[in-house]
Short mmCIF file of C-alpha atoms in Angstrom, two decimals:
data_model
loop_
_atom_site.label_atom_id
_atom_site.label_comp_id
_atom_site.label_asym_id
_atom_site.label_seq_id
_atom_site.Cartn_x
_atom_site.Cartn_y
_atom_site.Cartn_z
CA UNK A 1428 22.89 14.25 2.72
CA UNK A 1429 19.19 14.01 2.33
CA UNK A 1430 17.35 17.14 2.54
CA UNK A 1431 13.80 16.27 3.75
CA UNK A 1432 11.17 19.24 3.28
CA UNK A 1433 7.51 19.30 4.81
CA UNK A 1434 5.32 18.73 1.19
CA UNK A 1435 2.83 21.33 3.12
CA UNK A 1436 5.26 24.35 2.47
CA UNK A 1437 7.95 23.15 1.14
CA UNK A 1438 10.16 24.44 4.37
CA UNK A 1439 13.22 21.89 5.03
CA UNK A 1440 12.90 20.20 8.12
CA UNK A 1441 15.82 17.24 8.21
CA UNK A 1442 18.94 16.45 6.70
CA UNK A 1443 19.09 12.20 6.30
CA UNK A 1444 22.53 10.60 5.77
CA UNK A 1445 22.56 8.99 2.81
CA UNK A 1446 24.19 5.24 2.25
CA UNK A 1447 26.38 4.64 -0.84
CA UNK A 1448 27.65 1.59 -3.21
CA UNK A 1449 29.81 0.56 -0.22
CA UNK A 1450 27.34 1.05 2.15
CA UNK A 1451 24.84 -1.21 0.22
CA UNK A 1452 27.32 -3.58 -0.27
CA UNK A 1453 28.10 -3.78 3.60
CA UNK A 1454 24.39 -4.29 4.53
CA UNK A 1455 24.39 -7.11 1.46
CA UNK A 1456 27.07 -8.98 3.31
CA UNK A 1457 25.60 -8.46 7.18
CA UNK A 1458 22.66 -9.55 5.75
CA UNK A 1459 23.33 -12.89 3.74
CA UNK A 1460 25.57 -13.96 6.82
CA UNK A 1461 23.22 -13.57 8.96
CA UNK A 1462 20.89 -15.83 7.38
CA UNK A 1463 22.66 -18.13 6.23
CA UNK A 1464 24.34 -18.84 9.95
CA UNK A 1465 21.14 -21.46 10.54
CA UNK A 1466 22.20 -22.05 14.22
CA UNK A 1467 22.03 -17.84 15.00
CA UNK A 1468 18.37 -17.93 13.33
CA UNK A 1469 15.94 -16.36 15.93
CA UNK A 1470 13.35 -18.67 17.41
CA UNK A 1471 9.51 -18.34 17.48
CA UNK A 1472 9.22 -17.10 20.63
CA UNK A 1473 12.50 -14.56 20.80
CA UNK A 1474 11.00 -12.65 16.96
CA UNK A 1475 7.22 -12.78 18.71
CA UNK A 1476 9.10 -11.21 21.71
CA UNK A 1477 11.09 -8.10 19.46
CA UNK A 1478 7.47 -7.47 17.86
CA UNK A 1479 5.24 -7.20 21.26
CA UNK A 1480 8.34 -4.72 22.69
CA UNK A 1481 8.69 -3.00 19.16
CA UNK A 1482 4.76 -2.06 19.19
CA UNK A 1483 5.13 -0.93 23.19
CA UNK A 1484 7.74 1.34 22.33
CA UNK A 1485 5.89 2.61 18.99
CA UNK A 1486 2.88 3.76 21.40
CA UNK A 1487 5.35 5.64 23.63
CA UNK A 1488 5.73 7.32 20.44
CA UNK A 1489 2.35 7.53 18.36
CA UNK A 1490 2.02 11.42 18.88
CA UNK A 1491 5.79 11.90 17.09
CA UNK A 1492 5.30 9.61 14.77
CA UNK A 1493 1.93 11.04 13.73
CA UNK A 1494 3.13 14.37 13.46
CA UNK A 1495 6.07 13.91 11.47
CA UNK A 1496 3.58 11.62 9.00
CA UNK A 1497 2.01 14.81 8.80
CA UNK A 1498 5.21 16.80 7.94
CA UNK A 1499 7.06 14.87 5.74
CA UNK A 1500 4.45 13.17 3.96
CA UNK A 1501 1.45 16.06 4.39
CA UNK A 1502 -1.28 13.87 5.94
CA UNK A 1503 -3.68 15.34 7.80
CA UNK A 1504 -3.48 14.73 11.73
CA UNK A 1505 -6.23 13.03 12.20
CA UNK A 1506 -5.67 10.44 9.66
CA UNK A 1507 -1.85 10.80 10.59
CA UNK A 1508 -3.33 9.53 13.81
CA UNK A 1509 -4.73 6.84 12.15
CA UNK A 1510 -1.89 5.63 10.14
CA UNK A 1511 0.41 5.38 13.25
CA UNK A 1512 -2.46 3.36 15.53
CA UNK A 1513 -2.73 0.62 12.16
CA UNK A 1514 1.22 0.52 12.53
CA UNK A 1515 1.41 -0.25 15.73
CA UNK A 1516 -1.27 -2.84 15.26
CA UNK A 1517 0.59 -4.50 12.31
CA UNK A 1518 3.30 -5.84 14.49
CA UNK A 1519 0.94 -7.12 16.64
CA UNK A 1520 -0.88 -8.57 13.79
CA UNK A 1521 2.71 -10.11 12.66
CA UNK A 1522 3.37 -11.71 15.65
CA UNK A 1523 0.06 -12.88 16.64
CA UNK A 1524 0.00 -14.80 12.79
CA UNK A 1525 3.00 -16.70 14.49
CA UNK A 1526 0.67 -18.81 16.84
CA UNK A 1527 -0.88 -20.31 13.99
CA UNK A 1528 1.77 -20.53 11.32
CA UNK A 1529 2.61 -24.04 10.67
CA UNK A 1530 3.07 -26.67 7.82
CA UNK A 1531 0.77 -29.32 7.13
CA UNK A 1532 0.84 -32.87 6.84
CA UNK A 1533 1.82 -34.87 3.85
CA UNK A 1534 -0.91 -38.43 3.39
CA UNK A 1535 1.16 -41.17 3.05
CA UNK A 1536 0.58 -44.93 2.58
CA UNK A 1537 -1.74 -44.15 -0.44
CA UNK A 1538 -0.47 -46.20 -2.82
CA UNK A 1539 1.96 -49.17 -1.84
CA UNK A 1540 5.10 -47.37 -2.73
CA UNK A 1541 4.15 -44.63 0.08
CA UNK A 1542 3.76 -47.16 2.75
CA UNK A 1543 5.20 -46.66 6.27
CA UNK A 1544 5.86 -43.44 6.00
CA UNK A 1545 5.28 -39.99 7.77
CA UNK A 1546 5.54 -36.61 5.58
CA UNK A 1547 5.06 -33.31 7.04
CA UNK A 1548 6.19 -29.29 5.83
CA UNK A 1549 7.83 -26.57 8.17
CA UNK A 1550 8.00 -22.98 7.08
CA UNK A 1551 11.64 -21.45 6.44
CA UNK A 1552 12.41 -17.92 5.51
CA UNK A 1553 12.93 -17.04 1.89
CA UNK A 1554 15.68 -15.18 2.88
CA UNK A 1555 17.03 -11.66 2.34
CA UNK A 1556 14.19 -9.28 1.84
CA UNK A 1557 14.45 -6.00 -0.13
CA UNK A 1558 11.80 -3.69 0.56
CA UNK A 1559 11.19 -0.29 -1.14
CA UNK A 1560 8.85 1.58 -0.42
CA UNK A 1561 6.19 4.79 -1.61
CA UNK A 1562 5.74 7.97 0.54
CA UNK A 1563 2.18 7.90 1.05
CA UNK A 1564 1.72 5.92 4.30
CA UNK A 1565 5.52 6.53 5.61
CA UNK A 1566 5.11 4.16 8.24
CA UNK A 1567 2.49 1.41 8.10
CA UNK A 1568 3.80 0.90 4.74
CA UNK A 1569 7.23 0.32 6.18
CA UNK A 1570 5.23 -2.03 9.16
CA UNK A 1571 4.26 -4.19 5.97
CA UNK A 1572 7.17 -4.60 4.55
CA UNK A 1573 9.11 -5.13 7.72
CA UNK A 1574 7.12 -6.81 10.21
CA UNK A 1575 6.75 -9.83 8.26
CA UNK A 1576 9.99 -10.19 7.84
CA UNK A 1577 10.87 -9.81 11.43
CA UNK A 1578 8.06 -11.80 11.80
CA UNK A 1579 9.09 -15.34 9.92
CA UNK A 1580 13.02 -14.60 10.18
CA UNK A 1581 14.51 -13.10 7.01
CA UNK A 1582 16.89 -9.89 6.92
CA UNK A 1583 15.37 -6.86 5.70
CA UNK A 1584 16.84 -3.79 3.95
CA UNK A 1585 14.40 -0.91 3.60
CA UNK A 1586 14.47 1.99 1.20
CA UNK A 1587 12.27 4.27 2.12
CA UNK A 1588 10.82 7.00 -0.34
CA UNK A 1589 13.25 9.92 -0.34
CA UNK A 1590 10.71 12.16 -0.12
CA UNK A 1591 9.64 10.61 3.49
CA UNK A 1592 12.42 8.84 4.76
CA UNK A 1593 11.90 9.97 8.79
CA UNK A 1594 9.17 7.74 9.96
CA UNK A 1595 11.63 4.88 8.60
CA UNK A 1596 14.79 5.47 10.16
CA UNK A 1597 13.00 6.35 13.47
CA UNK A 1598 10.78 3.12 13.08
CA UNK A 1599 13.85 0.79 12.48
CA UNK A 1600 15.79 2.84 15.52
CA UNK A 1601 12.68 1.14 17.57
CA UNK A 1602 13.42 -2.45 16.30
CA UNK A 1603 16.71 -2.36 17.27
CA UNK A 1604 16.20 -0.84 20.77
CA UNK A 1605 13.57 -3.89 20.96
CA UNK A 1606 16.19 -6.56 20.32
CA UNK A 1607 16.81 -7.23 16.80
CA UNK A 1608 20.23 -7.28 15.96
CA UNK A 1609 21.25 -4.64 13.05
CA UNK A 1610 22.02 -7.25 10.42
CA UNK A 1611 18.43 -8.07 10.36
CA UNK A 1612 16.77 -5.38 9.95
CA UNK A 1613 18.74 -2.52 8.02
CA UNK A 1614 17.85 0.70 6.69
CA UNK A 1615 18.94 1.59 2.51
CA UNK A 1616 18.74 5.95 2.78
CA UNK A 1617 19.46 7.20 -1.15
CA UNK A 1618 17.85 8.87 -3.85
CA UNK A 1619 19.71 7.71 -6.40
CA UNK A 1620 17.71 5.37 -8.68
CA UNK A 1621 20.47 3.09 -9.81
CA UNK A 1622 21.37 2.30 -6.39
CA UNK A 1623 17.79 1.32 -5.24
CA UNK A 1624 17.84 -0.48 -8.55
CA UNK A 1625 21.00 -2.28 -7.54
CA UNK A 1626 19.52 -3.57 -3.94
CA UNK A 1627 16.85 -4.81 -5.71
CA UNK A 1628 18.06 -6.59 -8.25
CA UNK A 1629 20.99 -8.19 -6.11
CA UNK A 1630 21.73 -12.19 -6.57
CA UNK A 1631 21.64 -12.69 -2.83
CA UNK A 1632 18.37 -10.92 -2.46
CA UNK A 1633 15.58 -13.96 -2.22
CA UNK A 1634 12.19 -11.78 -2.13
CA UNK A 1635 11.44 -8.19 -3.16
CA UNK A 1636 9.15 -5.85 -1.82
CA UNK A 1637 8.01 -2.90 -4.24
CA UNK A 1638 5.41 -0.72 -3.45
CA UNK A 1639 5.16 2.82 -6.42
CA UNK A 1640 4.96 2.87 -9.35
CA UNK A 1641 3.86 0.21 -11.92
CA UNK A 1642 6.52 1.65 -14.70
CA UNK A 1643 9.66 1.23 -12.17
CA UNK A 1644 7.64 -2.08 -10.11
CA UNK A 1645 7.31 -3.79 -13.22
CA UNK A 1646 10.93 -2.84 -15.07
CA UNK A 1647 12.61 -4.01 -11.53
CA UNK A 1648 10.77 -7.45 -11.82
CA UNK A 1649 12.17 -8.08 -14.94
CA UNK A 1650 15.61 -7.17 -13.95
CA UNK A 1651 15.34 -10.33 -10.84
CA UNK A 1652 18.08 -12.79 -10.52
CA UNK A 1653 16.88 -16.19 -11.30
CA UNK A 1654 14.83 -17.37 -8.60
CA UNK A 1655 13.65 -14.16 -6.56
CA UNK A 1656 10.66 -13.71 -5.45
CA UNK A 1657 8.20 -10.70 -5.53
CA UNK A 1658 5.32 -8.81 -4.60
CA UNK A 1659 4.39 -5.24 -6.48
CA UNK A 1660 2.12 -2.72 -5.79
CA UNK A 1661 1.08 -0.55 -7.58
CA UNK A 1662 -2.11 1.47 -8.12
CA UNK A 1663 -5.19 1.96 -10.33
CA UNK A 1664 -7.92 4.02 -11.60
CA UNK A 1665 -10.28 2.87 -9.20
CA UNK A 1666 -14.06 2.31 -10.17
CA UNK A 1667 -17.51 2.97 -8.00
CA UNK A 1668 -20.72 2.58 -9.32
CA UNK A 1669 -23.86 4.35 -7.83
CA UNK A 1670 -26.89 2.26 -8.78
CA UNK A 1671 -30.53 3.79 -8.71
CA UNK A 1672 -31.27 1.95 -5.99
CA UNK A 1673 -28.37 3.44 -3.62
CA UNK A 1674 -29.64 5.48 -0.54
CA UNK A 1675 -27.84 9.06 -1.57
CA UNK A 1676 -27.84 10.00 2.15
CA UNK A 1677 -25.30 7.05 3.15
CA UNK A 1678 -23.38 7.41 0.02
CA UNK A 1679 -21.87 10.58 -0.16
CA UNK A 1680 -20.03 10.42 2.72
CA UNK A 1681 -18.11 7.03 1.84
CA UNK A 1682 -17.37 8.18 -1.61
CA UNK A 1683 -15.54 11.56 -0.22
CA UNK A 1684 -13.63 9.78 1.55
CA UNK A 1685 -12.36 7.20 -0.73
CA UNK A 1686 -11.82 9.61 -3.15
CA UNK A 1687 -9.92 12.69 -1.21
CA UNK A 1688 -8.46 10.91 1.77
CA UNK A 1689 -4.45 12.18 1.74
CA UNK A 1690 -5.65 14.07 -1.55
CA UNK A 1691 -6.09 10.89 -3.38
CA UNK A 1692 -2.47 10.19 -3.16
CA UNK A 1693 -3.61 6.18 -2.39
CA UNK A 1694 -3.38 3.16 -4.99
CA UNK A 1695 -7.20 2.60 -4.28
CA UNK A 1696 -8.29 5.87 -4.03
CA UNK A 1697 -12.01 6.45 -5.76
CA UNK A 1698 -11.25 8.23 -9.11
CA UNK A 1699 -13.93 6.81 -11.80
CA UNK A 1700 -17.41 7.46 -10.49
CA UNK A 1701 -20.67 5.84 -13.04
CA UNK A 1702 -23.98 6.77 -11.64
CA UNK A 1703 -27.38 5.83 -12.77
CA UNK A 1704 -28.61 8.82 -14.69
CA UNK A 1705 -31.68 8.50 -12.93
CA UNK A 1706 -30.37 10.12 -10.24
CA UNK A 1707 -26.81 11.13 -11.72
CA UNK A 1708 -27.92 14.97 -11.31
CA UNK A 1709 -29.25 14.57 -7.64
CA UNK A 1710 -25.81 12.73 -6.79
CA UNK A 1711 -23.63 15.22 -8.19
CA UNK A 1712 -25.40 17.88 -6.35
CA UNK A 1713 -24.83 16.29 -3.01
CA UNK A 1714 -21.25 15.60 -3.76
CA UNK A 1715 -20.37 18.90 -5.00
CA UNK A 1716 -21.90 20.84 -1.77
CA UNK A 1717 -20.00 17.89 0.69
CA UNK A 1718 -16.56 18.43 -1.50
CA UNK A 1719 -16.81 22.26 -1.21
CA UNK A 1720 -16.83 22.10 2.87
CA UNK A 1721 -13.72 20.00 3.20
CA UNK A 1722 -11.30 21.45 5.07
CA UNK A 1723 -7.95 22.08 2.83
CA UNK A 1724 -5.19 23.51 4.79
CA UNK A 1725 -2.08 22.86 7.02
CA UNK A 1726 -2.00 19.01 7.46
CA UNK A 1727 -0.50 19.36 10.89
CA UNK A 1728 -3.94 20.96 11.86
CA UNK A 1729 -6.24 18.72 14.03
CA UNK A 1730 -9.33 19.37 11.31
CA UNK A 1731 -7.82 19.42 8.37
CA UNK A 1732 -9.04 16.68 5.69
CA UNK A 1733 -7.20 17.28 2.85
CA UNK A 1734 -3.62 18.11 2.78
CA UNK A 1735 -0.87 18.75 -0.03
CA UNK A 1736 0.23 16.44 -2.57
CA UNK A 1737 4.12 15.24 -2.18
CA UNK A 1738 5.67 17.26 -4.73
CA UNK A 1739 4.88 21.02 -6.39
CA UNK A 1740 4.76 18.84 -9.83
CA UNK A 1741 2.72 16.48 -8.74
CA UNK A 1742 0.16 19.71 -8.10
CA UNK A 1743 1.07 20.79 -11.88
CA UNK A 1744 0.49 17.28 -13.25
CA UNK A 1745 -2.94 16.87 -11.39
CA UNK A 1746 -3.85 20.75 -12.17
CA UNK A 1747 -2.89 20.16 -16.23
CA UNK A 1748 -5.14 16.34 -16.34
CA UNK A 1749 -7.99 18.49 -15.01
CA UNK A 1750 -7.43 21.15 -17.64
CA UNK A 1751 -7.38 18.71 -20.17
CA UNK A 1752 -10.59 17.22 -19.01
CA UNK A 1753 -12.44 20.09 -19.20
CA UNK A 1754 -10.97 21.21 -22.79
CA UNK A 1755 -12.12 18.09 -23.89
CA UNK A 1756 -15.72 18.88 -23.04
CA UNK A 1757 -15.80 17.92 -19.22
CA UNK A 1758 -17.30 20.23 -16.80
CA UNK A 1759 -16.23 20.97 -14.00
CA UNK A 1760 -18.06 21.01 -11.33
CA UNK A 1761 -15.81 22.84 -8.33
CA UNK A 1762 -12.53 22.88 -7.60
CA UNK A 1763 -9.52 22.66 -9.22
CA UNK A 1764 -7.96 26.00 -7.62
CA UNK A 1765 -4.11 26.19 -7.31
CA UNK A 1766 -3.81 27.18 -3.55
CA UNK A 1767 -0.54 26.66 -3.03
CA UNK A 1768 2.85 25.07 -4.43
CA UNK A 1769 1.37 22.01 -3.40
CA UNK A 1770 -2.47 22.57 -2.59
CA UNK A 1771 -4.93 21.95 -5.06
CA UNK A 1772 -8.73 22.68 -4.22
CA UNK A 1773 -10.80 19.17 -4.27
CA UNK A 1774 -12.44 18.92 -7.69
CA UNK A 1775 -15.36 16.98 -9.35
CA UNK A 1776 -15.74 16.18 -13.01
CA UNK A 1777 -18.56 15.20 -14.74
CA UNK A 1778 -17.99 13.84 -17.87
CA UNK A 1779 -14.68 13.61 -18.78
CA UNK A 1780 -14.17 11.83 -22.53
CA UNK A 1781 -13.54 8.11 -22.44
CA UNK A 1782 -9.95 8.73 -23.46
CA UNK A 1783 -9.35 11.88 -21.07
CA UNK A 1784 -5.76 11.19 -18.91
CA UNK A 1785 -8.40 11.45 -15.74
CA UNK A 1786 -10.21 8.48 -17.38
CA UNK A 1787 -7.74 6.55 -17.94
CA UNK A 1788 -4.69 6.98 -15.86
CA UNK A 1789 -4.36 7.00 -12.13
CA UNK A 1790 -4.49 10.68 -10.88
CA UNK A 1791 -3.11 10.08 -7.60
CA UNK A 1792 -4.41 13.56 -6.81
CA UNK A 1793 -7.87 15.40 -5.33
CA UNK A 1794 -9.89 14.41 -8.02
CA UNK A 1795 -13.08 11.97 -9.00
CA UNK A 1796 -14.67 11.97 -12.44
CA UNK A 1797 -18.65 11.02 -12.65
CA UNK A 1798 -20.04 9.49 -15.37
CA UNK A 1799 -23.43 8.92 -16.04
CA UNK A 1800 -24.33 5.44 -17.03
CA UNK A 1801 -28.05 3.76 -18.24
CA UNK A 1802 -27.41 -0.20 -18.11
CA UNK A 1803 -25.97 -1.72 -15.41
CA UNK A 1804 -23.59 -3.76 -17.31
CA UNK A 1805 -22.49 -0.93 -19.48
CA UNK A 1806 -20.97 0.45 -16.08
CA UNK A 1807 -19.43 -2.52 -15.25
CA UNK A 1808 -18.23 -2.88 -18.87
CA UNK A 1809 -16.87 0.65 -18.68
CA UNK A 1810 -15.22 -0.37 -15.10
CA UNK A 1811 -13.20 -2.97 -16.56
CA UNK A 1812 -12.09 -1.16 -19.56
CA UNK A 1813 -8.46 -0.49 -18.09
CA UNK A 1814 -5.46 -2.28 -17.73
CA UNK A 1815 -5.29 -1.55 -14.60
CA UNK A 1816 -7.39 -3.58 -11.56
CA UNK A 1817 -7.21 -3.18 -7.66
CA UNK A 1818 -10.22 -2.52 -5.52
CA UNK A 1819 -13.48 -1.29 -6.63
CA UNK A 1820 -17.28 -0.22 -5.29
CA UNK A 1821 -20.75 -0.64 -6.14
CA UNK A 1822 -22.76 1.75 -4.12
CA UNK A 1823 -26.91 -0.32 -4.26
CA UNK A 1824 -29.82 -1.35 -1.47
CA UNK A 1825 -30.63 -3.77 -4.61
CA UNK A 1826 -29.34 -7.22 -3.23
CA UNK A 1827 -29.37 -8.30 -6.85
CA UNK A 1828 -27.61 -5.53 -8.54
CA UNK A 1829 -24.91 -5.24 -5.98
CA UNK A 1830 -24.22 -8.95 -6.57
CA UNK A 1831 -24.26 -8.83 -10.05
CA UNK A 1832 -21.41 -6.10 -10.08
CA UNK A 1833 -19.58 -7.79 -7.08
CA UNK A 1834 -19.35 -11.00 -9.33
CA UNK A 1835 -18.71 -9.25 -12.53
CA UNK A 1836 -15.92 -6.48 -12.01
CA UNK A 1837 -12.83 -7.23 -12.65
CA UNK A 1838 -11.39 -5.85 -9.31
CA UNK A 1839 -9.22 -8.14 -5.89
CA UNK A 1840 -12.00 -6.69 -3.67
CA UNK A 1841 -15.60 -5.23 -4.46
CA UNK A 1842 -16.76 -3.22 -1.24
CA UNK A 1843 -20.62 -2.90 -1.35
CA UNK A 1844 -21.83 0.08 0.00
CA UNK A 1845 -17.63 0.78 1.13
CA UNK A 1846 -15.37 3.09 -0.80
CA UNK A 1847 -13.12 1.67 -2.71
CA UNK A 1848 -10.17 2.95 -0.27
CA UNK A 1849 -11.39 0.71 2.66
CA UNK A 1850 -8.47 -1.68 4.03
CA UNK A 1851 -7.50 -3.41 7.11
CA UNK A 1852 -4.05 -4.81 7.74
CA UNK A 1853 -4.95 -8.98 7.73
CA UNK A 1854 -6.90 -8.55 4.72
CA UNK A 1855 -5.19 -9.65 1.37
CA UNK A 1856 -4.63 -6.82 -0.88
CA UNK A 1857 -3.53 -7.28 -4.37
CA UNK A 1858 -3.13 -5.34 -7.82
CA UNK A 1859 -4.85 -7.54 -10.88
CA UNK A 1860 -3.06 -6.98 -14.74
CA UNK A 1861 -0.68 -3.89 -14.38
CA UNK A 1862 -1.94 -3.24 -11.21
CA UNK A 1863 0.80 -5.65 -9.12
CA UNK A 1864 1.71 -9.08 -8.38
CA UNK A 1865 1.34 -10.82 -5.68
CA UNK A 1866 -0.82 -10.56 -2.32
CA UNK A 1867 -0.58 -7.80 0.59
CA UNK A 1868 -1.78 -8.19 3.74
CA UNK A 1869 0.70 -9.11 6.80
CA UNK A 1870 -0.55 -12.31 6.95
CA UNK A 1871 -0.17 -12.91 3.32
CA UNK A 1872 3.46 -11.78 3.46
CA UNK A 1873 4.50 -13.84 5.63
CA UNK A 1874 3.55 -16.90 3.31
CA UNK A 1875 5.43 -15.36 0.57
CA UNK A 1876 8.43 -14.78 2.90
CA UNK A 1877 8.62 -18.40 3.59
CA UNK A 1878 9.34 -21.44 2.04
CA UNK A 1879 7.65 -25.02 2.37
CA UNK A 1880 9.83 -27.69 3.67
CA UNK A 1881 9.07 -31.38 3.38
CA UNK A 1882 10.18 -33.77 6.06
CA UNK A 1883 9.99 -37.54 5.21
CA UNK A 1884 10.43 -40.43 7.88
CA UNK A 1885 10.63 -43.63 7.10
CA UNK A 1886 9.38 -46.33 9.69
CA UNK A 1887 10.88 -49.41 10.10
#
């Protein structure tokens, strides 16, 4: 059995059944038969139909669902709340892509040889999907990984993070009261590391799903059987300039939240802040008061904005990086506190050394570093200095400058005047270098669940 503990307290909360060799091996086989029975495929219109009834019966549900995100995962409420609305509008999102996901027509009769002819593609699914997935957005992650799926016809098996394994099984309980046979859409419950390794790296599996860390991401893409697909993702150190010409009263607010929403436990979360030092001391002033009013407490609470990180060592990790920092000449500017097993106090850094673990590694905790910068290029240089590359900010009413940066950090997306943190569902979302592989997005998945199909007719 899995034990399942809130990460707010620590206090246990569900016992999970977990699924062994056999087990795996079972779903394996239900799986690949399924799919490869081509006259039991689902149509269009019967997967659109599982999807609208999945997403009614998910907002019969939004309250539970947002409360146990809370729980198991330590969310605060409100943006608990906001996880579980997103969810609910990624399988709408999935099967609304269906109206318009087609193949395309092939020119023919360009050259003499390709005379009376007609070429067109169709769209067929990969195949068997392995998704595993990351604790910090229990369900919509799940919703990204699964929907599509659903959505274009391949089997699914999910791992879900062990840590936060309820939203899952409850979610994929809800696709199977909405139609979808079992086979299609199963459930992988373990914490055993060789096992998820196993699913993953299984000849009959056709496209994997990783979302965590780029150390295990990366090793499992190596380990693919000839001819699987994947998409990773992973996370970053995630850059925001403030230019001179940024209006401090809009800014603030934006960069608090990208940089302390679910206590920075998010692959885009604002760590690496370079401000014009010009008005570098003004900034950190305003940041420092707005950090020192958020509300860190109980994440079930309906105003609490920063909850607990997952784990007790993820608390000590995040608690030694920032005592590193400062012993290497950083100050710190508030925060920091130990509060609980798993509460840290937001914290600001100014300054930390160019090789500091906060400057350089992803702290996945309640954290941003600011760094004063003269040139606007020596930011952007200074931006791009990692191996890592996801989303990034640049924070300027200067047209000019905030074009210059868009154009020249290395980054998927550069949000002016956004945090770094800002996503919707349909947009694509994708690591650069270490930082993944492949596109997110549900629309995006989909393509990558499917396969192009050429159909030539010959006319007599």
């Amino acid at each position: 059995m899995l034990k399942v503990h809130q990460a707010f307290d620590r206090a246990q909360i569900a016992e999970v059944e977990t699924d062994d060799a056999a087990a795996l091996e079972r779903k394996l086989q239900a799986a690949e038969r399924v799919f490869k029975d081509r006259g039991g495929w689902l149509q269009p219109h019967q997967r659109i139909a599982v999807l609208r009834k999945l997403a009614t019966l998910m907002e019969g549900k939004r309250d539970a669902f947002a409360m146990q995100i809370a729980r198991e995962g330590g969310k605060p409420l409100p943006d608990a709340i906001i996880e579980t609305s997103r969810a609910i509008d990624g399988v709408h999102n999935a099967a609304d892509e269906l109206r318009n996901f087609t193949g395309r027509e092939i020119p023919m009769g360009l050259s003499a040889a390709a005379e009376n002819r007609w070429a067109f593609t169709t769209k067929e699914p990969i195949g068997v999907v392995a998704a595993i997935s990351a604790f910090n957005h229990p369900l919509n992650l799940i919703v990204h990984q699964v929907a599509p799926a659903i959505a274009v016809g391949c089997p699914v098996i999910i791992k879900p993070a062990a840590t936060t394994p309820l939203s899952c099984v409850d979610f994929v309980a809800l696709v199977h009261e909405a139609g979808l046979p079992e086979p299609w859409c199963q459930t992988f419950i373990t914490d055993d590391n060789e096992l998820a390794e196993r699913l993953a790296t299984d000849q009959r599996v056709a496209f994997l799903s990783f979302i965590g860390s780029a150390k295990v991401g990366w090793y499992l893409h190596s380990k693919l059987a000839p001819g699987t697909r994947s998409a990773l993702e992973h996370g970053g150190a995630a850059p925001a300039i403030v230019d001179r010409s940024a209006d401090l009263g809009k800014v603030i607010e934006p960069i608090v939240k990208g940089g302390y929403y679910h206590a920075g436990q998010v692959c885009v979360s604002t760590q690496r802040i370079f401000v014009h030092s010009d008005i570098a001391s003004e900034f950190t002033r305003r940041l420092v008061a707005r950090v020192e009013k958020l509300r860190t407490a109980d994440p079930s609470l309906d105003n609490t904005e920063v909850g607990p990180l997952i784990l007790p060592r993820e608390a000590d990790r995040v608690g030694q990086w920032i005592d590193e920092a400062v012993r290497g000449g950083a100050m710190l500017a508030t925060g920091g506190r130990r509060l609980s097993e798993t509460m840290l106090e937001p914290a600001v850094l100014v300054d930390p050394s160019a090789d500091a673990t906060v400057s350089t590694q992803e702290v996945f905790g309640p954290v941003v570093a600011v760094y004063r910068y003269g040139d606007l290029d020596e930011a952007i240089m200074r931006s791009n200095s990692l191996p890592t590359a996801f989303q990034a900010s640049i924070f300027a009413q200067d047209i000019d400058v905030a074009m210059r940066a868009a154009n020249r950090l290395d980054a998927s997306a550069v949000m002016i005047n956004d945090p770094t943190a800002f996503r919707t569902d349909w947009m694509p979302f994708a690591g650069r270098k270490t930082s993944g592989y492949g596109t997110g997005g549900i629309p995006y998945t989909m393509r990558d669940m499917t396969e192009e199909k050429m159909i030539l007719l010959r006319r007599s």
